[in-house]
C-alpha positions as CSV (number, residue, x, y, z in Angstrom):
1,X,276.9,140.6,181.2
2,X,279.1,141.4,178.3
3,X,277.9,145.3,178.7
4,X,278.4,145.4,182.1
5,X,281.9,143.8,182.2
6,X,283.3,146.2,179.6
7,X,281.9,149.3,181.6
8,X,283.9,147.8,184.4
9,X,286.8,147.9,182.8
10,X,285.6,151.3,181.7
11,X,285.2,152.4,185.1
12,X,289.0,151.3,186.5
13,X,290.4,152.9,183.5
14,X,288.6,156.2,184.3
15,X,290.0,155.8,187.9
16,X,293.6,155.3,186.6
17,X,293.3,158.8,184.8
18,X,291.4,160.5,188.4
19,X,294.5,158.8,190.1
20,X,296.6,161.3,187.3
21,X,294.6,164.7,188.8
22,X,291.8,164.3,186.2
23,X,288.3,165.8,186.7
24,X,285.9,163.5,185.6
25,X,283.1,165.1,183.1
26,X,280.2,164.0,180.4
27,X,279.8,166.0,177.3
28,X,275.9,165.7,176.0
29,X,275.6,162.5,173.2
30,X,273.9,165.3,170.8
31,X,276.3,167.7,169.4
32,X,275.3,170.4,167.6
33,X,276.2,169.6,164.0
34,X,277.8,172.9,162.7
35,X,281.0,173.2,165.0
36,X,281.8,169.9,163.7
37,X,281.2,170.2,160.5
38,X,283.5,173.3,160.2
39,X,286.3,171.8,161.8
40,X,285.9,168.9,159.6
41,X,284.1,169.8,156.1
42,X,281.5,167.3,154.8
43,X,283.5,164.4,155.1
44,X,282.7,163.5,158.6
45,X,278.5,163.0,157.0
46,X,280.7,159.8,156.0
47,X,281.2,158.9,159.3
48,X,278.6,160.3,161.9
49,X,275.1,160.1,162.4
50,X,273.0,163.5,161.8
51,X,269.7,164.3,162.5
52,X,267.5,167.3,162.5
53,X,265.9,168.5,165.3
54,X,263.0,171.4,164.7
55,X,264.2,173.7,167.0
56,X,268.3,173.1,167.5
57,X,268.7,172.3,164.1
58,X,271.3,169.6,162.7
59,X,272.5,167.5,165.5
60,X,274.8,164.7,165.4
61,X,275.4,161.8,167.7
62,X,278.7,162.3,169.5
63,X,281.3,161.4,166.6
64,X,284.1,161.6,169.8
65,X,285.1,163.0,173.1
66,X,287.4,165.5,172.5
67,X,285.5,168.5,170.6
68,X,282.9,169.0,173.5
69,X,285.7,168.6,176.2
70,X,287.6,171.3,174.5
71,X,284.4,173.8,174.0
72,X,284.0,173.1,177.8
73,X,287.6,173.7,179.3
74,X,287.9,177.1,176.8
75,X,284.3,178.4,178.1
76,X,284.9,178.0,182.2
77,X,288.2,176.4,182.7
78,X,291.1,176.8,184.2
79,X,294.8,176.0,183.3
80,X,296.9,173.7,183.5
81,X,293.6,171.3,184.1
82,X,293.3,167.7,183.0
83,X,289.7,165.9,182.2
84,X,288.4,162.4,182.3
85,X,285.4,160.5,180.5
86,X,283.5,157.4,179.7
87,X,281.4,157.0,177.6
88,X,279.7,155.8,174.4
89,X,280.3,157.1,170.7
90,X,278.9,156.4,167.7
91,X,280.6,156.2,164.2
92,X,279.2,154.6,160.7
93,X,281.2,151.6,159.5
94,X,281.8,151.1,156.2
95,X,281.7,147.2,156.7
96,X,282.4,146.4,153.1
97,X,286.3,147.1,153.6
98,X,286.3,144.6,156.8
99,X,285.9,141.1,156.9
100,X,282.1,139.8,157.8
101,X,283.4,138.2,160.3
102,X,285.2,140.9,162.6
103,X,282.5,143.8,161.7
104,X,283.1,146.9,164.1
105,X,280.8,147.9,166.7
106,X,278.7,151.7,165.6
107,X,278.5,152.3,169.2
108,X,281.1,151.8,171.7
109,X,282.8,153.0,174.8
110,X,285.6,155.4,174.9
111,X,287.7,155.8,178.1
112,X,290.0,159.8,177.3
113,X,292.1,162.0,179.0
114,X,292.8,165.2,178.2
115,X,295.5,167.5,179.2
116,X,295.3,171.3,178.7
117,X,299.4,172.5,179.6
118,X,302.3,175.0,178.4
119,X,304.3,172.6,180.0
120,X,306.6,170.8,177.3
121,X,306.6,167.3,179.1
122,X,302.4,167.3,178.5
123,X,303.3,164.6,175.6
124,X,305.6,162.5,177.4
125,X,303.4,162.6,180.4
126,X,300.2,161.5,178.3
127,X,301.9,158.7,176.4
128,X,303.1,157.3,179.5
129,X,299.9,157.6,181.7
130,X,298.7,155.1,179.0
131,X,302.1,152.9,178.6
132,X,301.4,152.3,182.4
133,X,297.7,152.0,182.1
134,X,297.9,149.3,179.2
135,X,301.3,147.4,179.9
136,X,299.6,144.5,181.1
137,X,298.6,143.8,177.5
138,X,301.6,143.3,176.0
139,X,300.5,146.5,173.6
140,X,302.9,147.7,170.4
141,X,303.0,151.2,171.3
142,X,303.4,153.5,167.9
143,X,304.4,156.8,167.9
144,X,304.8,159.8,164.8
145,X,304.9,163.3,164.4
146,X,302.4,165.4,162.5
147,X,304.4,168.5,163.2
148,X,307.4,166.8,161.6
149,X,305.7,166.2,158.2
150,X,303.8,169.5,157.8
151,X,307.1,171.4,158.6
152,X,308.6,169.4,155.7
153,X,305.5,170.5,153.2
154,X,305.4,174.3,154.3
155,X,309.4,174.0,153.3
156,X,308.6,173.4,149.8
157,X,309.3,175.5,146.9
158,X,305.8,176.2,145.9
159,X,303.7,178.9,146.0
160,X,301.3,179.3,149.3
161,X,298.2,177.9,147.6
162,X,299.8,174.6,146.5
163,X,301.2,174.1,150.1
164,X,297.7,175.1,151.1
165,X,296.5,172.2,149.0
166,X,298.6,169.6,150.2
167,X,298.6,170.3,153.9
168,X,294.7,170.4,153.7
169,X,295.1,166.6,152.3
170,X,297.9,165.0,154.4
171,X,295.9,163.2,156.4
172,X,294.5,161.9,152.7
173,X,297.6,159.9,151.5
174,X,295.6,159.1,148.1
175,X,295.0,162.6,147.4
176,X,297.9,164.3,149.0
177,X,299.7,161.4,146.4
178,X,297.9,162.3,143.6
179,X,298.4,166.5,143.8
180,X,302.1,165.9,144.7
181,X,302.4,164.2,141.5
182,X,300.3,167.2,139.8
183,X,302.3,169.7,141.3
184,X,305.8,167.6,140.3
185,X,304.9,167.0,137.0
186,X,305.6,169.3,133.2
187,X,302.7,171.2,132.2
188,X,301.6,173.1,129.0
189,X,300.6,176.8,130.3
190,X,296.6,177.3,128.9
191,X,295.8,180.4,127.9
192,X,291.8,180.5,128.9
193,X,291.2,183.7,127.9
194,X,291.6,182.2,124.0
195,X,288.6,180.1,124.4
196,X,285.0,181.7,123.6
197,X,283.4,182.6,127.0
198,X,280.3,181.7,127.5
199,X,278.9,182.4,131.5
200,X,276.7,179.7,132.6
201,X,275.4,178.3,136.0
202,X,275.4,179.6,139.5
203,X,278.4,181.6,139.4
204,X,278.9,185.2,138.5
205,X,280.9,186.3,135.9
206,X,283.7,188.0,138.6
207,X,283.4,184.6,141.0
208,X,284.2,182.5,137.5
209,X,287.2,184.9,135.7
210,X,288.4,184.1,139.4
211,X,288.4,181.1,139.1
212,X,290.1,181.1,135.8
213,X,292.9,183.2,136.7
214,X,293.8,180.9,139.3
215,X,293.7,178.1,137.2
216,X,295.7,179.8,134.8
217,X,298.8,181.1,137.9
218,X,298.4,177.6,139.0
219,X,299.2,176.0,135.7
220,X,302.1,178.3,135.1
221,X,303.7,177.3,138.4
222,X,307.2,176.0,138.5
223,X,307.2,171.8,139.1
224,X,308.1,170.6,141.9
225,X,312.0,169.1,141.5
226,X,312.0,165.4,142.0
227,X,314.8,166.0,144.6
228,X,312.2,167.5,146.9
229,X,309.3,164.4,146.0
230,X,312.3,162.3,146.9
231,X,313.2,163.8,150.0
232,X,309.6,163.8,151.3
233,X,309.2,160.6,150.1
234,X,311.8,159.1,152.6
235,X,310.7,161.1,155.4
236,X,307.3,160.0,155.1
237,X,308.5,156.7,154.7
238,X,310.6,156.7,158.0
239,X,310.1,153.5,159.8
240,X,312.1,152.1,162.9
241,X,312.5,151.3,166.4
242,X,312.1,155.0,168.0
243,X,315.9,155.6,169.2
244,X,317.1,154.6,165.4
245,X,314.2,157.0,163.5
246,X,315.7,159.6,165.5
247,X,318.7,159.1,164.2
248,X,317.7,158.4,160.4
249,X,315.6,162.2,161.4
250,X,318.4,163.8,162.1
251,X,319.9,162.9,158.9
252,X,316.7,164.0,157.1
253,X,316.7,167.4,158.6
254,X,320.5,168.2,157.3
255,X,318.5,168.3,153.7
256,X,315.2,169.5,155.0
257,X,316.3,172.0,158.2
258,X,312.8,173.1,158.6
259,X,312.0,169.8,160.6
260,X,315.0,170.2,163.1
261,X,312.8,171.7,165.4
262,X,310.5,168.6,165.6
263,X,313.5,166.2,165.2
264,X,314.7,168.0,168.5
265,X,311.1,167.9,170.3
266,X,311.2,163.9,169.7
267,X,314.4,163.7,171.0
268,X,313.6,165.4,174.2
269,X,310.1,163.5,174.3
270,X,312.0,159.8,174.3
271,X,314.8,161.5,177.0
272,X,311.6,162.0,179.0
273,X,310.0,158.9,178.4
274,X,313.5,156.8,179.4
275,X,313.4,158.5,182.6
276,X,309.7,158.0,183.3
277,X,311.5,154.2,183.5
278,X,309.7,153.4,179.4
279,X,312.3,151.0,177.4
280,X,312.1,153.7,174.1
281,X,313.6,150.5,172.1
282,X,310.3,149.1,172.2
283,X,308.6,151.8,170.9
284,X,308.4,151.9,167.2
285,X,308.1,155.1,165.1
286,X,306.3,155.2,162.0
287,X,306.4,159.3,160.6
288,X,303.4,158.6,158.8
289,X,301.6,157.3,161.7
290,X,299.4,160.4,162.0
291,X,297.9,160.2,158.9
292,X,295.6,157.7,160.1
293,X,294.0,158.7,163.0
294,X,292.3,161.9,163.7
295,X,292.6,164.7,161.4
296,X,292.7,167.5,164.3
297,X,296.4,165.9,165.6
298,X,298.8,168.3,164.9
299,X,302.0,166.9,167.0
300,X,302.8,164.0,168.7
301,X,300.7,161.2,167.8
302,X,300.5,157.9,169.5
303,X,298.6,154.5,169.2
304,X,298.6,150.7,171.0
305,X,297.6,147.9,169.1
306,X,297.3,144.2,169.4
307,X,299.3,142.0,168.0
308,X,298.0,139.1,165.8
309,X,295.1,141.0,165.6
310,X,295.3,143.5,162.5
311,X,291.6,143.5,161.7
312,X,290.7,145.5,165.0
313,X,291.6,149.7,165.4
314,X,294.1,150.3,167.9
315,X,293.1,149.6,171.6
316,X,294.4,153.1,172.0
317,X,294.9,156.5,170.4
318,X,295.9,159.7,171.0
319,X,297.9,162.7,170.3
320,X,298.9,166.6,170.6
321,X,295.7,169.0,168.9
322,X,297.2,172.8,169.7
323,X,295.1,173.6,166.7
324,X,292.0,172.7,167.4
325,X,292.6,174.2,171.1
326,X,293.4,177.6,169.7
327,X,290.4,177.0,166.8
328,X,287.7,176.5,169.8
329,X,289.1,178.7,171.9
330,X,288.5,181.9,169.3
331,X,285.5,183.1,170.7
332,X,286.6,183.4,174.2
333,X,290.3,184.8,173.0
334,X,291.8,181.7,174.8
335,X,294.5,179.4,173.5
336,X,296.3,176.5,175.1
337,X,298.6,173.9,174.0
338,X,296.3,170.1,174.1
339,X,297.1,166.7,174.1
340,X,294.9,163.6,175.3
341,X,293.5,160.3,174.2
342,X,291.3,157.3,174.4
343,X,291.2,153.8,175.0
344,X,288.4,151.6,174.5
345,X,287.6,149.2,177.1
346,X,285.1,147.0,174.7
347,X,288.8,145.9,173.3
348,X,290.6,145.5,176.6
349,X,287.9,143.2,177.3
350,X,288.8,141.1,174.7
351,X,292.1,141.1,175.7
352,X,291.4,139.6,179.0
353,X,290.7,143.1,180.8
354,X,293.1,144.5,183.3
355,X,294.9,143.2,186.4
């Protein structure tokens, strides 16, 4: 009864986001394992179920929606074009981090849109296709910037491989934490070349003096100056009802004018919103707020939650992916701005479901 009721919900979400000129479609649940893996690196083993099968090789069960819709749109479709879906995905849980009594589910449904446009009010029109959607929820409604905070790391003084480093890690606070203080901190050049050389392992000699000489450019590198630290610091840290970030932004950008470009984007995106009839008071902006969700979001990102109920994901997420687009796209030559999300009707449910 439970099942069925949540695939009900399921079913007049997925007719909310037809209603918006979505086709509906159903990626396969076995994905082949490589794409994925390339666009996310080992990590995702962590989080997905793989298998081998003897003649299509590593598979995995579908991790999420919006890989295979992507493949699909860049191999037959058309543009503008916006998809729909429901359906089940499946992601491990490590349920030693969550209390034993709210466990989360390794296979549930996911409700996404996706909209492949040039046109600029694609993010607006996505966040508030899902403001209208789940407003009978009483959602918080979230919204950051990935844009804005890897325009403020490819500002910084270093060389490209550092920045290289540290954008590769944003969406690992921990890490990108723990290099920014490597990169900020003194250091004793080391002259390798002094010690007795000795080859050993895998490597070739060439692959390991490589190595070295990186090591070596990389620990003669200029520290990073704690005015820049601090200055990332507080945008990172930006926190506030959406109308009043934009404002603290804007102050940001005088010392960092490599975001003003994003600071703008925002601004137009909440202009839009306002008219779209959306009280952007209500919406709270959290810059970092892209760090947690999917690592392809590379722009707006967006999220609804529950209140009082902090143990559970977000009933919704979602967000711009140009990247990604462009990334899937190589093989046909095609490239087109992205932006979608989900919802997950399993948590509606809980919620009391929709009017």
């Amino acid at each position: 009864m439970t099942k069925r009721a949540k695939q009900a919900i399921g079913q007049k979400i997925l007719a909310a986001f037809r209603a918006a000129g979505a086709e509906e479609v159903a990626p396969d649940i076995l994905l082949p394992a490589e794409t994925l893996l390339e666009l996310y690196g080992e990590d995702i083993r962590a989080r997905a179920y793989v298998t081998q099968d003897p003649i299509r090789g590593e598979m995995m069960l579908r991790p999420d929606f919006t890989v295979p819709v992507v493949q699909m749109h860049m191999e037959n479709g058309a543009e503008p074009a916006r998809y729909c879906y429901l359906g089940e995905v499946f992601r491990k849980q490590d349920h030693g981090e969550l209390p034993p009594e709210h466990p989360r589910d390794n296979e549930y449904l996911q409700a996404g849109f996706e909209l492949f446009a040039r046109d600029p009010g694609a993010d607006a029109e996505v966040f508030a296709l899902f403001h209208g959607i789940l407003a009978p929820l009483g959602l918080q409604a979230t919204m950051g910037d990935m844009d804005l905070l890897m325009d403020a790391v490819r500002a910084l003084p270093l060389s490209g491989a550092r920045r290289a480093a540290l954008l590769h890690h944003i969406w690992r606070p921990k890490r990108f934490a723990r290099l920014l203080a490597r990169f900020s901190a003194e250091t004793s050049p080391r002259n390798f070349a002094e010690a007795p050389t000795v080859w050993t392992g895998l490597r070739s000699p060439d692959e390991m003096q490589a190595r070295i000489d990186r090591l070596q450019a990389d620990a003669a590198e200029t520290p990073l100056s704690p005015q820049w630290v601090d200055r990332l610091g507080r945008l990172f840290a930006v926190q506030a009802p959406a109308p009043r970030a934009l404002q603290q932004l804007r102050q940001l950008a005088q010392e960092i004018p490599d975001i003003a470009e994003a600071v703008d984007r925002l601004e137009r995106n909440l202009a839009d919103l306002s008219r779209r009839g959306i009280d952007v008071e209500r919406i709270h902006f959290d810059a970092s707020h892209g760090r947690h969700t999917m690592e392809y979001y590379d722009g707006m990102t967006f999220s609804f939650a529950a209140a009082g109920h902090a143990d559970w994901p977000p009933v919704a997420t979602g967000g711009r992916y140009d990247a990604l687009a462009a990334v899937l796209g190589q093989a046909q030559g095609r490239s087109i701005p992205a932006v979608g999300g989900i919802i997950r009707p399993g948590l509606v449910f809980e919620l009391g479901g929709l009017a």
